[in-house]
């Protein structure tokens, strides 16, 4: 099933929630009280998503510090390290942290299943759960961040990563989740000349590394059920309305689009950094494309005619019945959120629904 009006997932954190999380870190709010406030804020966000007409709702990442760190730090065998001051991120407001693998990656229970079950109980709409890509465990530190004592063979490391994700996805399916999205900013680095040069300087061949990442993701999702929709969002950076990658999808299209075993691709097309739609001709017929044509980075509402024209341009390469519409990314990849307010956010999402209704009925 294609959801014509979709969204990537994260929402601006309400002031009450931001304050509660700050007070929890300072020891002024206990875990139970924080959980109650999170639940209340998520319930309100679900209602707002339903009110604007979305058939897909999320918890807004309201239980997360940012899009990835809360999940990855709970994987047995990994630890969050600090950035090495990589010049590739000089001048950016959000510098990625490394992940150090210091033990065997194992399984001691689902990270997200309880949260997914609570979200499912709040809505009759389709509840989407987002997972950070397994590439986030590896990219910034590379093979060197995987302890030899744990993994003398890097292939065994990737086997354990894939096994972990398969169990997490199965746990989500067990509680009833049927729309799972993997968020992957790492793939966008491979479209960017500067980042590709930085990879080469680190001793990484960009194309073979990207092909390995596609293979790993495929192994992670291989056991999903036939009625589970599995999507992947390729992000170009979003913290505090910033970005980290520019370049056309043609740089990765022949490696990623035909080979990735997903049901949908959410692609960022909100400005000219992404190039044209021509690479979409390589997306196979089994995969739908969610066009991220509206920006979550600024409050200005897009012109309807402009979005309609761009959808029409995309149909030169992908049939209309395999297309959908969304903002290019979430509204709060980090706790601080992007540079717009909640009213702006809801207007953007309502506009997605309005345009999708005009195009697809």
PDB file of N, CA and C in Angstrom, residues 66-161:
ATOM      1  N   UNK A  66      17.877  12.341  19.850  1.00  0.00           N
ATOM      2  CA  UNK A  66      17.938  12.638  18.417  1.00  0.00           C
ATOM      3  C   UNK A  66      17.543  11.385  17.650  1.00  0.00           C
ATOM      4  N   UNK A  67      17.672  11.432  16.352  1.00  0.00           N
ATOM      5  CA  UNK A  67      17.085  10.388  15.510  1.00  0.00           C
ATOM      6  C   UNK A  67      17.732   9.019  15.710  1.00  0.00           C
ATOM      7  N   UNK A  68      18.976   8.962  16.220  1.00  0.00           N
ATOM      8  CA  UNK A  68      19.674   7.678  16.243  1.00  0.00           C
ATOM      9  C   UNK A  68      20.245   7.267  17.587  1.00  0.00           C
ATOM     10  N   UNK A  69      20.681   8.220  18.405  1.00  0.00           N
ATOM     11  CA  UNK A  69      21.572   7.879  19.515  1.00  0.00           C
ATOM     12  C   UNK A  69      20.888   7.030  20.587  1.00  0.00           C
ATOM     13  N   UNK A  70      19.614   7.285  20.856  1.00  0.00           N
ATOM     14  CA  UNK A  70      18.913   6.536  21.901  1.00  0.00           C
ATOM     15  C   UNK A  70      18.802   5.060  21.531  1.00  0.00           C
ATOM     16  N   UNK A  71      18.625   4.776  20.261  1.00  0.00           N
ATOM     17  CA  UNK A  71      18.532   3.388  19.801  1.00  0.00           C
ATOM     18  C   UNK A  71      19.899   2.716  19.816  1.00  0.00           C
ATOM     19  N   UNK A  72      20.884   3.352  19.204  1.00  0.00           N
ATOM     20  CA  UNK A  72      22.181   2.708  19.028  1.00  0.00           C
ATOM     21  C   UNK A  72      22.880   2.471  20.358  1.00  0.00           C
ATOM     22  N   UNK A  73      22.733   3.396  21.313  1.00  0.00           N
ATOM     23  CA  UNK A  73      23.419   3.199  22.591  1.00  0.00           C
ATOM     24  C   UNK A  73      22.862   2.010  23.377  1.00  0.00           C
ATOM     25  N   UNK A  74      21.675   1.513  22.997  1.00  0.00           N
ATOM     26  CA  UNK A  74      21.082   0.367  23.687  1.00  0.00           C
ATOM     27  C   UNK A  74      21.433  -0.973  23.040  1.00  0.00           C
ATOM     28  N   UNK A  75      22.152  -0.944  21.941  1.00  0.00           N
ATOM     29  CA  UNK A  75      22.549  -2.194  21.295  1.00  0.00           C
ATOM     30  C   UNK A  75      23.708  -2.802  22.084  1.00  0.00           C
ATOM     31  N   UNK A  76      23.547  -3.997  22.595  1.00  0.00           N
ATOM     32  CA  UNK A  76      24.656  -4.625  23.340  1.00  0.00           C
ATOM     33  C   UNK A  76      25.910  -4.737  22.474  1.00  0.00           C
ATOM     34  N   UNK A  77      27.043  -4.307  23.041  1.00  0.00           N
ATOM     35  CA  UNK A  77      28.308  -4.392  22.332  1.00  0.00           C
ATOM     36  C   UNK A  77      28.782  -3.098  21.730  1.00  0.00           C
ATOM     37  N   UNK A  78      27.949  -2.036  21.764  1.00  0.00           N
ATOM     38  CA  UNK A  78      28.373  -0.763  21.193  1.00  0.00           C
ATOM     39  C   UNK A  78      28.394   0.321  22.255  1.00  0.00           C
ATOM     40  N   UNK A  79      29.190   1.338  22.012  1.00  0.00           N
ATOM     41  CA  UNK A  79      29.274   2.496  22.900  1.00  0.00           C
ATOM     42  C   UNK A  79      29.385   3.742  22.047  1.00  0.00           C
ATOM     43  N   UNK A  80      28.861   4.848  22.542  1.00  0.00           N
ATOM     44  CA  UNK A  80      28.908   6.110  21.813  1.00  0.00           C
ATOM     45  C   UNK A  80      30.208   6.824  22.153  1.00  0.00           C
ATOM     46  N   UNK A  81      30.990   7.140  21.117  1.00  0.00           N
ATOM     47  CA  UNK A  81      32.232   7.872  21.324  1.00  0.00           C
ATOM     48  C   UNK A  81      32.081   9.316  20.903  1.00  0.00           C
ATOM     49  N   UNK A  82      33.132  10.078  21.037  1.00  0.00           N
ATOM     50  CA  UNK A  82      33.106  11.479  20.645  1.00  0.00           C
ATOM     51  C   UNK A  82      33.619  11.628  19.222  1.00  0.00           C
ATOM     52  N   UNK A  83      33.300  12.768  18.603  1.00  0.00           N
ATOM     53  CA  UNK A  83      33.805  13.044  17.268  1.00  0.00           C
ATOM     54  C   UNK A  83      35.315  13.236  17.311  1.00  0.00           C
ATOM     55  N   UNK A  84      35.963  12.915  16.188  1.00  0.00           N
ATOM     56  CA  UNK A  84      37.414  13.107  16.106  1.00  0.00           C
ATOM     57  C   UNK A  84      37.775  14.452  15.482  1.00  0.00           C
ATOM     58  N   UNK A  85      36.790  15.353  15.357  1.00  0.00           N
ATOM     59  CA  UNK A  85      37.071  16.648  14.750  1.00  0.00           C
ATOM     60  C   UNK A  85      37.262  16.573  13.251  1.00  0.00           C
ATOM     61  N   UNK A  86      36.637  15.596  12.615  1.00  0.00           N
ATOM     62  CA  UNK A  86      36.747  15.378  11.179  1.00  0.00           C
ATOM     63  C   UNK A  86      36.476  16.673  10.412  1.00  0.00           C
ATOM     64  N   UNK A  87      37.405  17.019   9.540  1.00  0.00           N
ATOM     65  CA  UNK A  87      37.286  18.264   8.787  1.00  0.00           C
ATOM     66  C   UNK A  87      36.066  18.290   7.886  1.00  0.00           C
ATOM     67  N   UNK A  88      35.511  17.121   7.591  1.00  0.00           N
ATOM     68  CA  UNK A  88      34.334  17.068   6.723  1.00  0.00           C
ATOM     69  C   UNK A  88      33.149  17.785   7.329  1.00  0.00           C
ATOM     70  N   UNK A  89      33.178  18.011   8.649  1.00  0.00           N
ATOM     71  CA  UNK A  89      32.029  18.626   9.306  1.00  0.00           C
ATOM     72  C   UNK A  89      32.374  19.992   9.897  1.00  0.00           C
ATOM     73  N   UNK A  90      33.502  20.550   9.497  1.00  0.00           N
ATOM     74  CA  UNK A  90      33.883  21.866   9.986  1.00  0.00           C
ATOM     75  C   UNK A  90      32.825  22.889   9.591  1.00  0.00           C
ATOM     76  N   UNK A  91      32.375  23.667  10.565  1.00  0.00           N
ATOM     77  CA  UNK A  91      31.396  24.708  10.311  1.00  0.00           C
ATOM     78  C   UNK A  91      29.960  24.266  10.442  1.00  0.00           C
ATOM     79  N   UNK A  92      29.720  22.955  10.617  1.00  0.00           N
ATOM     80  CA  UNK A  92      28.349  22.478  10.781  1.00  0.00           C
ATOM     81  C   UNK A  92      27.929  22.578  12.241  1.00  0.00           C
ATOM     82  N   UNK A  93      26.638  22.827  12.455  1.00  0.00           N
ATOM     83  CA  UNK A  93      26.144  23.009  13.819  1.00  0.00           C
ATOM     84  C   UNK A  93      26.052  21.693  14.576  1.00  0.00           C
ATOM     85  N   UNK A  94      25.983  20.575  13.843  1.00  0.00           N
ATOM     86  CA  UNK A  94      25.827  19.276  14.480  1.00  0.00           C
ATOM     87  C   UNK A  94      26.916  18.352  13.966  1.00  0.00           C
ATOM     88  N   UNK A  95      27.873  18.013  14.809  1.00  0.00           N
ATOM     89  CA  UNK A  95      28.993  17.164  14.410  1.00  0.00           C
ATOM     90  C   UNK A  95      28.698  15.730  14.838  1.00  0.00           C
ATOM     91  N   UNK A  96      28.691  14.775  13.899  1.00  0.00           N
ATOM     92  CA  UNK A  96      28.337  13.398  14.242  1.00  0.00           C
ATOM     93  C   UNK A  96      29.303  12.778  15.234  1.00  0.00           C
ATOM     94  N   UNK A  97      28.767  11.980  16.131  1.00  0.00           N
ATOM     95  CA  UNK A  97      29.571  11.216  17.068  1.00  0.00           C
ATOM     96  C   UNK A  97      29.862   9.842  16.487  1.00  0.00           C
ATOM     97  N   UNK A  98      30.968   9.268  16.919  1.00  0.00           N
ATOM     98  CA  UNK A  98      31.329   7.930  16.475  1.00  0.00           C
ATOM     99  C   UNK A  98      30.642   6.878  17.330  1.00  0.00           C
ATOM    100  N   UNK A  99      30.537   5.690  16.769  1.00  0.00           N
ATOM    101  CA  UNK A  99      30.085   4.524  17.516  1.00  0.00           C
ATOM    102  C   UNK A  99      31.259   3.564  17.606  1.00  0.00           C
ATOM    103  N   UNK A 100      31.611   3.169  18.822  1.00  0.00           N
ATOM    104  CA  UNK A 100      32.684   2.197  19.026  1.00  0.00           C
ATOM    105  C   UNK A 100      32.069   0.843  19.341  1.00  0.00           C
ATOM    106  N   UNK A 101      32.475  -0.168  18.607  1.00  0.00           N
ATOM    107  CA  UNK A 101      32.011  -1.527  18.868  1.00  0.00           C
ATOM    108  C   UNK A 101      33.079  -2.206  19.721  1.00  0.00           C
ATOM    109  N   UNK A 102      32.754  -2.405  20.992  1.00  0.00           N
ATOM    110  CA  UNK A 102      33.753  -2.943  21.914  1.00  0.00           C
ATOM    111  C   UNK A 102      33.430  -4.337  22.421  1.00  0.00           C
ATOM    112  N   UNK A 103      32.366  -4.931  21.886  1.00  0.00           N
ATOM    113  CA  UNK A 103      31.998  -6.286  22.276  1.00  0.00           C
ATOM    114  C   UNK A 103      31.121  -6.908  21.213  1.00  0.00           C
ATOM    115  N   UNK A 104      30.801  -8.161  21.382  1.00  0.00           N
ATOM    116  CA  UNK A 104      29.923  -8.819  20.419  1.00  0.00           C
ATOM    117  C   UNK A 104      28.529  -8.203  20.476  1.00  0.00           C
ATOM    118  N   UNK A 105      27.965  -7.938  19.313  1.00  0.00           N
ATOM    119  CA  UNK A 105      26.609  -7.399  19.239  1.00  0.00           C
ATOM    120  C   UNK A 105      25.635  -8.547  19.461  1.00  0.00           C
ATOM    121  N   UNK A 106      24.832  -8.411  20.501  1.00  0.00           N
ATOM    122  CA  UNK A 106      23.900  -9.466  20.859  1.00  0.00           C
ATOM    123  C   UNK A 106      22.484  -8.939  20.947  1.00  0.00           C
ATOM    124  N   UNK A 107      21.636  -9.726  21.570  1.00  0.00           N
ATOM    125  CA  UNK A 107      20.215  -9.381  21.675  1.00  0.00           C
ATOM    126  C   UNK A 107      19.764  -9.650  23.095  1.00  0.00           C
ATOM    127  N   UNK A 108      19.211  -8.641  23.758  1.00  0.00           N
ATOM    128  CA  UNK A 108      18.654  -8.873  25.089  1.00  0.00           C
ATOM    129  C   UNK A 108      17.253  -8.278  25.212  1.00  0.00           C
ATOM    130  N   UNK A 109      16.544  -8.222  24.093  1.00  0.00           N
ATOM    131  CA  UNK A 109      15.176  -7.716  24.082  1.00  0.00           C
ATOM    132  C   UNK A 109      15.022  -6.528  23.166  1.00  0.00           C
ATOM    133  N   UNK A 110      13.785  -6.288  22.749  1.00  0.00           N
ATOM    134  CA  UNK A 110      13.514  -5.216  21.796  1.00  0.00           C
ATOM    135  C   UNK A 110      13.723  -3.841  22.420  1.00  0.00           C
ATOM    136  N   UNK A 111      14.212  -2.927  21.615  1.00  0.00           N
ATOM    137  CA  UNK A 111      14.413  -1.552  22.051  1.00  0.00           C
ATOM    138  C   UNK A 111      13.139  -0.728  21.866  1.00  0.00           C
ATOM    139  N   UNK A 112      12.403  -0.980  20.809  1.00  0.00           N
ATOM    140  CA  UNK A 112      11.292  -0.101  20.433  1.00  0.00           C
ATOM    141  C   UNK A 112       9.909  -0.736  20.505  1.00  0.00           C
ATOM    142  N   UNK A 113       9.817  -2.030  20.760  1.00  0.00           N
ATOM    143  CA  UNK A 113       8.513  -2.697  20.680  1.00  0.00           C
ATOM    144  C   UNK A 113       7.504  -2.136  21.676  1.00  0.00           C
ATOM    145  N   UNK A 114       7.915  -1.867  22.905  1.00  0.00           N
ATOM    146  CA  UNK A 114       6.973  -1.329  23.896  1.00  0.00           C
ATOM    147  C   UNK A 114       6.451   0.040  23.469  1.00  0.00           C
ATOM    148  N   UNK A 115       7.346   0.892  22.971  1.00  0.00           N
ATOM    149  CA  UNK A 115       6.924   2.209  22.501  1.00  0.00           C
ATOM    150  C   UNK A 115       5.988   2.082  21.303  1.00  0.00           C
ATOM    151  N   UNK A 116       6.289   1.143  20.411  1.00  0.00           N
ATOM    152  CA  UNK A 116       5.427   0.938  19.245  1.00  0.00           C
ATOM    153  C   UNK A 116       4.045   0.463  19.662  1.00  0.00           C
ATOM    154  N   UNK A 117       3.984  -0.443  20.629  1.00  0.00           N
ATOM    155  CA  UNK A 117       2.694  -0.948  21.098  1.00  0.00           C
ATOM    156  C   UNK A 117       1.852   0.173  21.688  1.00  0.00           C
ATOM    157  N   UNK A 118       2.481   1.073  22.426  1.00  0.00           N
ATOM    158  CA  UNK A 118       1.742   2.190  23.008  1.00  0.00           C
ATOM    159  C   UNK A 118       1.232   3.124  21.916  1.00  0.00           C
ATOM    160  N   UNK A 119       2.069   3.374  20.902  1.00  0.00           N
ATOM    161  CA  UNK A 119       1.630   4.217  19.786  1.00  0.00           C
ATOM    162  C   UNK A 119       0.470   3.572  19.048  1.00  0.00           C
ATOM    163  N   UNK A 120       0.550   2.285  18.785  1.00  0.00           N
ATOM    164  CA  UNK A 120      -0.522   1.580  18.081  1.00  0.00           C
ATOM    165  C   UNK A 120      -1.844   1.671  18.838  1.00  0.00           C
ATOM    166  N   UNK A 121      -1.760   1.674  20.172  1.00  0.00           N
ATOM    167  CA  UNK A 121      -2.974   1.738  20.985  1.00  0.00           C
ATOM    168  C   UNK A 121      -3.624   3.119  20.957  1.00  0.00           C
ATOM    169  N   UNK A 122      -2.897   4.125  20.484  1.00  0.00           N
ATOM    170  CA  UNK A 122      -3.406   5.491  20.484  1.00  0.00           C
ATOM    171  C   UNK A 122      -4.162   5.864  19.226  1.00  0.00           C
ATOM    172  N   UNK A 123      -4.092   5.034  18.175  1.00  0.00           N
ATOM    173  CA  UNK A 123      -4.609   5.485  16.888  1.00  0.00           C
ATOM    174  C   UNK A 123      -5.182   4.334  16.077  1.00  0.00           C
ATOM    175  N   UNK A 124      -6.127   4.669  15.218  1.00  0.00           N
ATOM    176  CA  UNK A 124      -6.631   3.717  14.233  1.00  0.00           C
ATOM    177  C   UNK A 124      -5.915   3.891  12.899  1.00  0.00           C
ATOM    178  N   UNK A 125      -5.104   4.937  12.791  1.00  0.00           N
ATOM    179  CA  UNK A 125      -4.311   5.160  11.588  1.00  0.00           C
ATOM    180  C   UNK A 125      -3.129   4.186  11.574  1.00  0.00           C
ATOM    181  N   UNK A 126      -2.386   4.185  10.500  1.00  0.00           N
ATOM    182  CA  UNK A 126      -1.185   3.357  10.425  1.00  0.00           C
ATOM    183  C   UNK A 126      -0.069   4.011  11.223  1.00  0.00           C
ATOM    184  N   UNK A 127       0.471   3.286  12.186  1.00  0.00           N
ATOM    185  CA  UNK A 127       1.548   3.795  13.026  1.00  0.00           C
ATOM    186  C   UNK A 127       2.895   3.401  12.422  1.00  0.00           C
ATOM    187  N   UNK A 128       3.716   4.391  12.136  1.00  0.00           N
ATOM    188  CA  UNK A 128       5.042   4.136  11.564  1.00  0.00           C
ATOM    189  C   UNK A 128       6.101   4.250  12.655  1.00  0.00           C
ATOM    190  N   UNK A 129       7.032   3.300  12.659  1.00  0.00           N
ATOM    191  CA  UNK A 129       8.156   3.314  13.592  1.00  0.00           C
ATOM    192  C   UNK A 129       9.437   3.461  12.780  1.00  0.00           C
ATOM    193  N   UNK A 130      10.330   4.344  13.226  1.00  0.00           N
ATOM    194  CA  UNK A 130      11.566   4.601  12.502  1.00  0.00           C
ATOM    195  C   UNK A 130      12.760   4.016  13.234  1.00  0.00           C
ATOM    196  N   UNK A 131      13.680   3.448  12.458  1.00  0.00           N
ATOM    197  CA  UNK A 131      14.916   2.877  12.981  1.00  0.00           C
ATOM    198  C   UNK A 131      16.110   3.587  12.345  1.00  0.00           C
ATOM    199  N   UNK A 132      17.145   3.893  13.113  1.00  0.00           N
ATOM    200  CA  UNK A 132      18.373   4.376  12.476  1.00  0.00           C
ATOM    201  C   UNK A 132      19.018   3.255  11.685  1.00  0.00           C
ATOM    202  N   UNK A 133      19.604   3.600  10.577  1.00  0.00           N
ATOM    203  CA  UNK A 133      20.216   2.602   9.713  1.00  0.00           C
ATOM    204  C   UNK A 133      21.394   1.915  10.398  1.00  0.00           C
ATOM    205  N   UNK A 134      21.632   0.646  10.081  1.00  0.00           N
ATOM    206  CA  UNK A 134      22.838  -0.017  10.595  1.00  0.00           C
ATOM    207  C   UNK A 134      24.119   0.652  10.129  1.00  0.00           C
ATOM    208  N   UNK A 135      24.057   1.425   9.045  1.00  0.00           N
ATOM    209  CA  UNK A 135      25.259   2.114   8.585  1.00  0.00           C
ATOM    210  C   UNK A 135      25.722   3.161   9.589  1.00  0.00           C
ATOM    211  N   UNK A 136      24.804   3.628  10.439  1.00  0.00           N
ATOM    212  CA  UNK A 136      25.168   4.634  11.447  1.00  0.00           C
ATOM    213  C   UNK A 136      26.113   4.055  12.493  1.00  0.00           C
ATOM    214  N   UNK A 137      26.115   2.744  12.637  1.00  0.00           N
ATOM    215  CA  UNK A 137      27.019   2.096  13.591  1.00  0.00           C
ATOM    216  C   UNK A 137      28.448   2.112  13.072  1.00  0.00           C
ATOM    217  N   UNK A 138      28.621   2.208  11.766  1.00  0.00           N
ATOM    218  CA  UNK A 138      29.929   1.963  11.163  1.00  0.00           C
ATOM    219  C   UNK A 138      30.573   3.170  10.505  1.00  0.00           C
ATOM    220  N   UNK A 139      29.798   4.017   9.820  1.00  0.00           N
ATOM    221  CA  UNK A 139      30.366   4.940   8.845  1.00  0.00           C
ATOM    222  C   UNK A 139      31.430   5.870   9.413  1.00  0.00           C
ATOM    223  N   UNK A 140      31.143   6.551  10.500  1.00  0.00           N
ATOM    224  CA  UNK A 140      32.055   7.602  10.966  1.00  0.00           C
ATOM    225  C   UNK A 140      33.332   7.045  11.582  1.00  0.00           C
ATOM    226  N   UNK A 141      33.273   5.836  12.121  1.00  0.00           N
ATOM    227  CA  UNK A 141      34.481   5.223  12.673  1.00  0.00           C
ATOM    228  C   UNK A 141      35.112   4.193  11.762  1.00  0.00           C
ATOM    229  N   UNK A 142      34.304   3.585  10.881  1.00  0.00           N
ATOM    230  CA  UNK A 142      34.821   2.584   9.964  1.00  0.00           C
ATOM    231  C   UNK A 142      35.218   1.293  10.665  1.00  0.00           C
ATOM    232  N   UNK A 143      35.901   0.425   9.927  1.00  0.00           N
ATOM    233  CA  UNK A 143      36.333  -0.853  10.493  1.00  0.00           C
ATOM    234  C   UNK A 143      37.219  -0.661  11.719  1.00  0.00           C
ATOM    235  N   UNK A 144      37.946   0.465  11.765  1.00  0.00           N
ATOM    236  CA  UNK A 144      38.865   0.697  12.876  1.00  0.00           C
ATOM    237  C   UNK A 144      38.140   0.849  14.206  1.00  0.00           C
ATOM    238  N   UNK A 145      36.846   1.205  14.170  1.00  0.00           N
ATOM    239  CA  UNK A 145      36.091   1.371  15.415  1.00  0.00           C
ATOM    240  C   UNK A 145      35.483   0.066  15.897  1.00  0.00           C
ATOM    241  N   UNK A 146      35.718  -1.015  15.173  1.00  0.00           N
ATOM    242  CA  UNK A 146      35.238  -2.335  15.581  1.00  0.00           C
ATOM    243  C   UNK A 146      36.400  -3.080  16.226  1.00  0.00           C
ATOM    244  N   UNK A 147      36.290  -3.341  17.509  1.00  0.00           N
ATOM    245  CA  UNK A 147      37.404  -3.930  18.270  1.00  0.00           C
ATOM    246  C   UNK A 147      37.784  -5.297  17.718  1.00  0.00           C
ATOM    247  N   UNK A 148      39.079  -5.479  17.472  1.00  0.00           N
ATOM    248  CA  UNK A 148      39.580  -6.764  16.997  1.00  0.00           C
ATOM    249  C   UNK A 148      39.286  -7.888  17.989  1.00  0.00           C
ATOM    250  N   UNK A 149      39.288  -7.553  19.271  1.00  0.00           N
ATOM    251  CA  UNK A 149      39.013  -8.564  20.292  1.00  0.00           C
ATOM    252  C   UNK A 149      37.597  -9.113  20.162  1.00  0.00           C
ATOM    253  N   UNK A 150      36.687  -8.281  19.671  1.00  0.00           N
ATOM    254  CA  UNK A 150      35.307  -8.722  19.487  1.00  0.00           C
ATOM    255  C   UNK A 150      35.104  -9.363  18.123  1.00  0.00           C
ATOM    256  N   UNK A 151      35.709  -8.756  17.101  1.00  0.00           N
ATOM    257  CA  UNK A 151      35.507  -9.223  15.730  1.00  0.00           C
ATOM    258  C   UNK A 151      36.825  -9.206  14.970  1.00  0.00           C
ATOM    259  N   UNK A 152      37.479 -10.348  14.915  1.00  0.00           N
ATOM    260  CA  UNK A 152      38.672 -10.464  14.086  1.00  0.00           C
ATOM    261  C   UNK A 152      38.298 -10.441  12.612  1.00  0.00           C
ATOM    262  N   UNK A 153      37.071 -10.852  12.311  1.00  0.00           N
ATOM    263  CA  UNK A 153      36.554 -10.887  10.950  1.00  0.00           C
ATOM    264  C   UNK A 153      35.405  -9.890  10.847  1.00  0.00           C
ATOM    265  N   UNK A 154      35.570  -8.853  10.036  1.00  0.00           N
ATOM    266  CA  UNK A 154      34.551  -7.814   9.941  1.00  0.00           C
ATOM    267  C   UNK A 154      33.243  -8.361   9.386  1.00  0.00           C
ATOM    268  N   UNK A 155      33.312  -9.440   8.607  1.00  0.00           N
ATOM    269  CA  UNK A 155      32.086 -10.039   8.083  1.00  0.00           C
ATOM    270  C   UNK A 155      31.215 -10.576   9.212  1.00  0.00           C
ATOM    271  N   UNK A 156      31.850 -11.082  10.264  1.00  0.00           N
ATOM    272  CA  UNK A 156      31.094 -11.585  11.415  1.00  0.00           C
ATOM    273  C   UNK A 156      30.390 -10.440  12.137  1.00  0.00           C
ATOM    274  N   UNK A 157      31.025  -9.283  12.176  1.00  0.00           N
ATOM    275  CA  UNK A 157      30.393  -8.095  12.754  1.00  0.00           C
ATOM    276  C   UNK A 157      29.107  -7.762  11.998  1.00  0.00           C
ATOM    277  N   UNK A 158      29.183  -7.710  10.680  1.00  0.00           N
ATOM    278  CA  UNK A 158      28.000  -7.374   9.896  1.00  0.00           C
ATOM    279  C   UNK A 158      26.926  -8.445  10.023  1.00  0.00           C
ATOM    280  N   UNK A 159      27.328  -9.707  10.153  1.00  0.00           N
ATOM    281  CA  UNK A 159      26.342 -10.776  10.365  1.00  0.00           C
ATOM    282  C   UNK A 159      25.565 -10.544  11.660  1.00  0.00           C
ATOM    283  N   UNK A 160      26.277 -10.136  12.720  1.00  0.00           N
ATOM    284  CA  UNK A 160      25.617  -9.898  14.008  1.00  0.00           C
ATOM    285  C   UNK A 160      24.726  -8.659  13.960  1.00  0.00           C
ATOM    286  N   UNK A 161      25.181  -7.628  13.242  1.00  0.00           N
ATOM    287  CA  UNK A 161      24.343  -6.431  13.069  1.00  0.00           C
ATOM    288  C   UNK A 161      23.037  -6.803  12.374  1.00  0.00           C
TER     289      UNK A 161
END
